[in-house]
Short mmCIF file of C-alpha atoms in Angstrom, two decimals:
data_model
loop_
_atom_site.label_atom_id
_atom_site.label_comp_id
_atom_site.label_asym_id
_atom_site.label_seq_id
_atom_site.Cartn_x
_atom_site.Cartn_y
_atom_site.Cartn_z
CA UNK D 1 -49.91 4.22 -84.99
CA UNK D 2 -46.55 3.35 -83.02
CA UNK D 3 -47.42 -0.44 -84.71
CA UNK D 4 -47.82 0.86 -88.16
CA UNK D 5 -44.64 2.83 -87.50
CA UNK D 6 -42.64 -0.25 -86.16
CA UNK D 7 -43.62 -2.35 -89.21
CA UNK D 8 -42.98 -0.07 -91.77
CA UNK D 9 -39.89 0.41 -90.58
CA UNK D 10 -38.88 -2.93 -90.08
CA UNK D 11 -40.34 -3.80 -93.85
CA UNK D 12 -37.92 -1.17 -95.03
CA UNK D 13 -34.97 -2.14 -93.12
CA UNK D 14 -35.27 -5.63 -94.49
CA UNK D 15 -35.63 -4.77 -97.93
CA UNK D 16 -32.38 -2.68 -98.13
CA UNK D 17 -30.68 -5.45 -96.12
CA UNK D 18 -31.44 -7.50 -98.80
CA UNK D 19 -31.16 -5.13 -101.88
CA UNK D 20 -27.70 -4.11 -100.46
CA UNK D 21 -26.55 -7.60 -100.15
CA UNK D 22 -28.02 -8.52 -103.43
CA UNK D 23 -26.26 -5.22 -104.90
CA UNK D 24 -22.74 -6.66 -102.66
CA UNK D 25 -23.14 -9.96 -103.70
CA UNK D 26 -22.22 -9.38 -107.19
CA UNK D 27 -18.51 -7.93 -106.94
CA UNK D 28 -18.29 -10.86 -103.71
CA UNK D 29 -19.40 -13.77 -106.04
CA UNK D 30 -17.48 -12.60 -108.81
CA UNK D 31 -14.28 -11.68 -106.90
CA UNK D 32 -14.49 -15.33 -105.23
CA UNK D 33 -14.62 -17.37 -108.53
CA UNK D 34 -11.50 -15.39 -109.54
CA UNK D 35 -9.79 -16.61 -106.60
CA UNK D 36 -11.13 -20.01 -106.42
CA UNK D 37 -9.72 -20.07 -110.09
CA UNK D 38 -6.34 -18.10 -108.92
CA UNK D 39 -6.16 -20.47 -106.34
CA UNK D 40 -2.32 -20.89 -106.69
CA UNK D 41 -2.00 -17.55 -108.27
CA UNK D 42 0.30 -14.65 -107.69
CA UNK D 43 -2.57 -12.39 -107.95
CA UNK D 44 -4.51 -14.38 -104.95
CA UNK D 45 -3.57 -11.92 -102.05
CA UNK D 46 -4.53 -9.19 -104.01
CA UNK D 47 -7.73 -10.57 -104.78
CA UNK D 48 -8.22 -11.78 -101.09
CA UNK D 49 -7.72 -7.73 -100.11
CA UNK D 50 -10.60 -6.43 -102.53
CA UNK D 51 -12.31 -8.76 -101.07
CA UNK D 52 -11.75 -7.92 -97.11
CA UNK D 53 -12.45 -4.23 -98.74
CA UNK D 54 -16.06 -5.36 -100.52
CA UNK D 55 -17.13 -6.80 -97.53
CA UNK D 56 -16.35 -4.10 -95.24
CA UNK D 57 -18.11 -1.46 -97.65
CA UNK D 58 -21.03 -4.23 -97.68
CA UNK D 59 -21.16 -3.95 -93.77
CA UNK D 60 -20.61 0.05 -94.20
CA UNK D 61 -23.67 0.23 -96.21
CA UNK D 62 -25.80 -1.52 -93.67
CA UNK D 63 -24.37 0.55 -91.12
CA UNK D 64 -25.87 3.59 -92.67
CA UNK D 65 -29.27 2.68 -93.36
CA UNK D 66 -29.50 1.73 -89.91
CA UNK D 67 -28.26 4.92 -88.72
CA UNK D 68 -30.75 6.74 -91.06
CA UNK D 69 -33.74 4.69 -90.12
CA UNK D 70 -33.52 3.31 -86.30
CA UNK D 71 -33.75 5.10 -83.41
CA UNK D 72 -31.21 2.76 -81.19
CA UNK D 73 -28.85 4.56 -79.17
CA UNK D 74 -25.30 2.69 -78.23
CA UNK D 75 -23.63 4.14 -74.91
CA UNK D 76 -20.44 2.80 -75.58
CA UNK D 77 -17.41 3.07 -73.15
CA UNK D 78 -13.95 1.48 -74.36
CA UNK D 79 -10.94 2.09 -76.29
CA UNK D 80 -11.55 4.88 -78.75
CA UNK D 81 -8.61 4.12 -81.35
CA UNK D 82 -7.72 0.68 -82.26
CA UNK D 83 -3.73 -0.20 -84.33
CA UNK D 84 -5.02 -1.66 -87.61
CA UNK D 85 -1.59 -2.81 -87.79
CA UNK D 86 -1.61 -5.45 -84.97
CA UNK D 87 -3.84 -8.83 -84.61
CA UNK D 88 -6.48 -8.85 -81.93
CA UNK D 89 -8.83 -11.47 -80.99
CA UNK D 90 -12.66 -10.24 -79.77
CA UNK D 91 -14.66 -12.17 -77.61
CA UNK D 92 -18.02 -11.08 -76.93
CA UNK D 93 -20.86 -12.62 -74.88
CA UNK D 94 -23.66 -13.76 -77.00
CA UNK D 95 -27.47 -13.13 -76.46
CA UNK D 96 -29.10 -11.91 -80.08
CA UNK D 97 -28.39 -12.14 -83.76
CA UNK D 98 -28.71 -8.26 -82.73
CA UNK D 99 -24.93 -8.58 -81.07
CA UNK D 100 -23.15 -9.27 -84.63
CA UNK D 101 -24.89 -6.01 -85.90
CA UNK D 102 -24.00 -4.02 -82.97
CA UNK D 103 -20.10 -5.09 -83.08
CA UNK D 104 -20.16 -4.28 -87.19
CA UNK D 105 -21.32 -1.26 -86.05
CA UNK D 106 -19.06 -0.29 -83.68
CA UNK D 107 -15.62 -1.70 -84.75
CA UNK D 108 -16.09 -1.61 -88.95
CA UNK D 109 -13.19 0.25 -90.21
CA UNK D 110 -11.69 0.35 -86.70
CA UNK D 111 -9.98 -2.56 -86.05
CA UNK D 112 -8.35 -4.82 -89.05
CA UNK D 113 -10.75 -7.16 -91.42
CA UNK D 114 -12.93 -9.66 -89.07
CA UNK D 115 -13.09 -12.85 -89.43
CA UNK D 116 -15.73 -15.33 -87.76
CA UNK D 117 -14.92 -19.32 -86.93
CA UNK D 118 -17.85 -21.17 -88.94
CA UNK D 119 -18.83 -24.56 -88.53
CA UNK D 120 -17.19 -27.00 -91.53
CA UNK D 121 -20.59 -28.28 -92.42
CA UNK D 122 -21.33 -24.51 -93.50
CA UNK D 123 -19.05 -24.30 -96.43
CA UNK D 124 -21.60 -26.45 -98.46
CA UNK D 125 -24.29 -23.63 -98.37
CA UNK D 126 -24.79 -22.41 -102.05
CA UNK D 127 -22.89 -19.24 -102.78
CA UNK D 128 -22.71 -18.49 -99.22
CA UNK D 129 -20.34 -20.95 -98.93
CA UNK D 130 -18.15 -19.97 -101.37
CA UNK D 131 -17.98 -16.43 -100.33
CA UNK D 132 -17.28 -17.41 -96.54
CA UNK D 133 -14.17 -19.81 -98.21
CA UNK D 134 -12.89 -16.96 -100.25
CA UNK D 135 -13.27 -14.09 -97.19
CA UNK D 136 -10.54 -16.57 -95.51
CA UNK D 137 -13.29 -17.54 -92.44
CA UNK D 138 -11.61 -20.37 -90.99
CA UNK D 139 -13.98 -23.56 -91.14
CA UNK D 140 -13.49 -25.44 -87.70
CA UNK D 141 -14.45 -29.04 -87.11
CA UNK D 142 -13.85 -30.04 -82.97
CA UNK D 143 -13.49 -33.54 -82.35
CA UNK D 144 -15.09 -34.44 -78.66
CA UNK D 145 -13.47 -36.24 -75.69
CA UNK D 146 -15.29 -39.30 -76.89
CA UNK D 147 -14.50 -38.92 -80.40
CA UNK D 148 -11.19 -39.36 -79.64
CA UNK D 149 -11.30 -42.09 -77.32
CA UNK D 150 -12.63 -44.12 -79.94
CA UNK D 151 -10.19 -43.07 -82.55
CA UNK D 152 -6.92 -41.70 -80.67
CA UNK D 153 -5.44 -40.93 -84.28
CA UNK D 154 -7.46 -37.58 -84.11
CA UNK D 155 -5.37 -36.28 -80.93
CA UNK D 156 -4.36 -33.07 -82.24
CA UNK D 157 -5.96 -32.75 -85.20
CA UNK D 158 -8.23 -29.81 -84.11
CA UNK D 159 -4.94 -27.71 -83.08
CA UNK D 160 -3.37 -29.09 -86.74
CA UNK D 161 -6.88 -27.65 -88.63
CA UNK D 162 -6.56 -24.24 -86.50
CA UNK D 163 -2.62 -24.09 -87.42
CA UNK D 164 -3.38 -24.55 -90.81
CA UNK D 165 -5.94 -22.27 -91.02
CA UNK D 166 -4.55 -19.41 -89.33
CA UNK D 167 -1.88 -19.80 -91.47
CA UNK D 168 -3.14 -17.54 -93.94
CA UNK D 169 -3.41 -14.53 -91.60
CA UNK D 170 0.34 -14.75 -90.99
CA UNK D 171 1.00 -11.70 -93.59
CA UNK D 172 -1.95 -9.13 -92.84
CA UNK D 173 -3.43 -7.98 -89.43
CA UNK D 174 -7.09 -9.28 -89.10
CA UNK D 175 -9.74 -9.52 -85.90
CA UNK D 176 -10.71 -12.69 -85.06
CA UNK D 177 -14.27 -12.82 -83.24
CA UNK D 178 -15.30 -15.60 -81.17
CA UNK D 179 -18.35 -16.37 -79.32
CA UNK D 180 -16.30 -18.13 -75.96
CA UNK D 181 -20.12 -19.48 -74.97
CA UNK D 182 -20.47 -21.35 -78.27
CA UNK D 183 -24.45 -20.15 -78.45
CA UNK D 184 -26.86 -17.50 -77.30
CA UNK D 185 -27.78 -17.05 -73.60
CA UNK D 186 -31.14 -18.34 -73.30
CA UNK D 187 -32.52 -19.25 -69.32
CA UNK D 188 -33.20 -22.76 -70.34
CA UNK D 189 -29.47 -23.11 -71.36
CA UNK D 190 -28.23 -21.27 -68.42
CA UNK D 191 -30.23 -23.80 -66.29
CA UNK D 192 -28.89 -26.74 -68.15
CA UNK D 193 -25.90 -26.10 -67.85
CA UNK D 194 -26.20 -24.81 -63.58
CA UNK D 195 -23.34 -22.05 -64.82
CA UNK D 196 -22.20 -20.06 -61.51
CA UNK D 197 -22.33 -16.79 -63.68
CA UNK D 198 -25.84 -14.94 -63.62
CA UNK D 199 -26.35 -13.63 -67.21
CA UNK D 200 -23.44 -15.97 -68.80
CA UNK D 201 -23.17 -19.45 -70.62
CA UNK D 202 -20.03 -21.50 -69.63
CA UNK D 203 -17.03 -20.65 -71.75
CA UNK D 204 -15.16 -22.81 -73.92
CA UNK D 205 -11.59 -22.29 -73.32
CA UNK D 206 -10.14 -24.77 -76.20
CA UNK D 207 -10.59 -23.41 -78.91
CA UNK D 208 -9.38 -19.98 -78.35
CA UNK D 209 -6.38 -21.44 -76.64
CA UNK D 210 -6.17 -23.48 -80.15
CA UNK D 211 -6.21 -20.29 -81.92
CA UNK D 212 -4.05 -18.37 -79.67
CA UNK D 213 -0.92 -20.87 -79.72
CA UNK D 214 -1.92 -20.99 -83.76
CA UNK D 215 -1.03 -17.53 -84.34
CA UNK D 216 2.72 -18.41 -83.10
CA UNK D 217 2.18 -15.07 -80.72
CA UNK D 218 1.05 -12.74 -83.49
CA UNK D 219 -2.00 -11.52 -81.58
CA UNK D 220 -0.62 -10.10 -78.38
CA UNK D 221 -4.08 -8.16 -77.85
CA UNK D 222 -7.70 -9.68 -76.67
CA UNK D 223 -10.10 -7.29 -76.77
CA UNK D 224 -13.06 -8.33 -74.11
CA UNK D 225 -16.11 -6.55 -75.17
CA UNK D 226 -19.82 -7.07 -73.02
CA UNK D 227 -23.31 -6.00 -74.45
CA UNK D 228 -26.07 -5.58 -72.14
CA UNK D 229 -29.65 -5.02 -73.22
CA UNK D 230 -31.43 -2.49 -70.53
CA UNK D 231 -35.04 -3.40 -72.14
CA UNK D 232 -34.38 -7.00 -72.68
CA UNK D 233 -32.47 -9.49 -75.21
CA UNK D 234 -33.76 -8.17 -79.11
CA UNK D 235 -35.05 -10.29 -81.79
CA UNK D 236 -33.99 -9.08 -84.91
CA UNK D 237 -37.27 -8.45 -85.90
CA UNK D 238 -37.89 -6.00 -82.42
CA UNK D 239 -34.41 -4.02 -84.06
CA UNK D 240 -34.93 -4.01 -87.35
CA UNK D 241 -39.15 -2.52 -86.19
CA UNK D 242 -37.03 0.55 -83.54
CA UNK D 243 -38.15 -1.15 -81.28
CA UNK D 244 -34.50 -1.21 -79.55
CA UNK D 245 -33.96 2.20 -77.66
CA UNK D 246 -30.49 1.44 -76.06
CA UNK D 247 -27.80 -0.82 -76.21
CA UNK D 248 -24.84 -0.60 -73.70
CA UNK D 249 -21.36 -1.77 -75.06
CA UNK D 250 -17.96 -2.15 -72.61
CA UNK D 251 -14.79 -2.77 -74.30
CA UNK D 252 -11.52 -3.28 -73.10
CA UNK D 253 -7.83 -4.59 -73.87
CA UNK D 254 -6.47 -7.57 -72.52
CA UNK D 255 -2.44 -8.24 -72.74
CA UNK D 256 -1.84 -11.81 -74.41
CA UNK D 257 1.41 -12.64 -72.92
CA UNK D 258 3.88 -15.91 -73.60
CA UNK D 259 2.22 -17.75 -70.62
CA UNK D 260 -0.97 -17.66 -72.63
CA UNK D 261 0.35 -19.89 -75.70
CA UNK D 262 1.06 -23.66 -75.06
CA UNK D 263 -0.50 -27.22 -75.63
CA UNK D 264 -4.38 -27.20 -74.39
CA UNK D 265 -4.82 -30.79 -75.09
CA UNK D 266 -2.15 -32.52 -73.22
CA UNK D 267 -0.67 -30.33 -71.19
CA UNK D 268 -2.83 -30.15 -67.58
CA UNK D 269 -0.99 -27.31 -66.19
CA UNK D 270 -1.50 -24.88 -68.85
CA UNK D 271 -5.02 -26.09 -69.35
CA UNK D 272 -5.49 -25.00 -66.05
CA UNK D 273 -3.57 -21.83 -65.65
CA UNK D 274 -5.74 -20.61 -69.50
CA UNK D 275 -9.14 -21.61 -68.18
CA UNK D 276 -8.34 -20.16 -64.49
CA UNK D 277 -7.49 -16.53 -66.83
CA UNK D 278 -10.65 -17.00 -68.94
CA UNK D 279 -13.10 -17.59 -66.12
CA UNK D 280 -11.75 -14.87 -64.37
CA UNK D 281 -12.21 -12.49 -67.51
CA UNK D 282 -15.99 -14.14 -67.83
CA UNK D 283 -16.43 -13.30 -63.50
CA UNK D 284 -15.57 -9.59 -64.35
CA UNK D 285 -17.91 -10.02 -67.25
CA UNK D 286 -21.12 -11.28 -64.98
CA UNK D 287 -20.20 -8.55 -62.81
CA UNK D 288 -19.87 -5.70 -64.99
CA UNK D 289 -23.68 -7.27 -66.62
CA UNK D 290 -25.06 -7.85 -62.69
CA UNK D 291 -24.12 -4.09 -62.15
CA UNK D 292 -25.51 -2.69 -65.47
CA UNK D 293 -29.19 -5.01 -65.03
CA UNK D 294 -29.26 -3.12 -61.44
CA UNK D 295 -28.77 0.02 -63.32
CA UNK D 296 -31.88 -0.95 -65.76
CA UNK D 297 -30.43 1.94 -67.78
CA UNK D 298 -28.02 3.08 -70.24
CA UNK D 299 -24.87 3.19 -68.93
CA UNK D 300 -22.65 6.39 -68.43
CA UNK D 301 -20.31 6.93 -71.10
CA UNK D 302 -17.47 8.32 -73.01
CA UNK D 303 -19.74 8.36 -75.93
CA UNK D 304 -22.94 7.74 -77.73
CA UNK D 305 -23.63 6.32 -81.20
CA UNK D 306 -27.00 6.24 -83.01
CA UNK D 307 -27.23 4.26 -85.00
#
């Protein structure tokens, strides 16, 4: 019976995932032809804000189905009111395509319009594409060590591509997320890489220093959040079935002072004064996890969301 249950549910949580993006899709598509048209337009901003506000009512929608049909409980301790007013960049360790749901969850509405850091190759997905373009998700291509070596012309072209794009956020408050680890924690990856941290990937420091210095000092707040699984890393699948009973989240607010903005790529010092601040942020992180898997429960807090 509990099977029957768990895949009924999941069949109807994926069919009004997909009937309320198909439903969405229509003002998105629409709204992003106008502005790919009104590319040079007066009326572009505007059109970029109905935008921000279709897909935040998309996500909104989403959020309530899942709140009407799962049984997942989120024990959530952090910052209760957020300044919509102010930039903020989110990082967030990364274990599940379960973690984006929980953050949309959690911060829709609360914090200004996200915006995710995409790979360039994914602005050539059909329609997808196009709506990512016109939502103003910056499209990042990084250039490795040996990329360079061979062709020292593209020296600072990844901080030139991040300038450029953040450009466009200069006039209106947004949330920038970005997954430091670069990929989901799996314990073959962990191994692979021999990270020191117990339940973390190695961060990438670059390109949030990129983005940092890109925003000329706009966002002065990082917001750190950690999600911990008590029964285990989710499929999607295992949360869209209830099969997900509780999901701890931690937030907190980090100051993003002056000595935080400067030139990653050539300047040592500050390379190693930001990565010695972001490993330290990713130790508390691996502790704070350590503590709640010794727990093996959901963690106090200030409050609880069902989702």
């Amino acid at each position: 019976m509990k099977t029957l249950i768990s895949v009924a549910r999941g069949a109807l949580s994926l069919l009004l995932f997909i009937s309320v993006t198909l439903l969405i899709s229509i003002p998105l598509i629409s709204l992003s032809l106008l502005k790919l048209v009104a590319y040079r337009s007066a009326y572009r901003p505007a059109l970029t804000r109905w935008l921000d506000k279709t897909a935040s009512f998309w996500i909104s929608c989403n959020n309530l189905h899942q709140r009407w049909l799962l049984p997942t409980r989120i024990a959530y301790e952090g910052p209760e009111y957020f300044s919509r007013r102010q930039w903020f960049m989110l990082v967030v360790n990364h274990q599940s395509w379960v973690d984006i749901l929980v953050l949309l969850r959690l911060f829709n509405r609360e914090v200004p319009y996200f915006k995710f850091f995409l790979k360039a190759s994914l602005i050539w997905i059909p329609v997808l594409g196009l709506a990512f373009w016109a939502l103003d998700f910056p499209f990042m291509r990084r250039h490795t060590k040996a990329q360079i070596a061979r062709d020292p012309s593209l020296a600072g072209k990844d901080l030139a591509t991040t300038q450029k794009q953040c450009e466009r956020y200069s006039n209106k408050p947004v949330t920038i997320i970005s997954y430091l680890e670069g990929t989901r924690f799996t314990p073959a990856k962990h191994r692979a890489q021999s990270s020191p941290y117990r339940h973390l990937l190695l961060p990438k420091a670059g390109g949030l220093a990129f983005t940092l210095t890109a925003m000329n000092g706009r966002i002065k707040t990082l917001l750190d959040v950690t999600i911990h699984y008590p029964e285990g890393r989710p499929s999607f699948i295992q949360y869209v079935g209830g099969k997900v009973g509780h999901i701890n989240v931690h937030a907190r607010e980090l100051e993003v002072g002056e000595d935080l903005l400067g030139n990653y790529s050539e300047d040592a010092a500050f390379r190693a004064h930001f990565q010695g601040w972001i490993n330290r942020i990713w130790q508390e992180k691996d502790e704070r996890l350590e503590s709640l898997s010794h727990s093996g429960q959901a963690m106090p807090h200030k409050k609880s969301i069902h989702l």
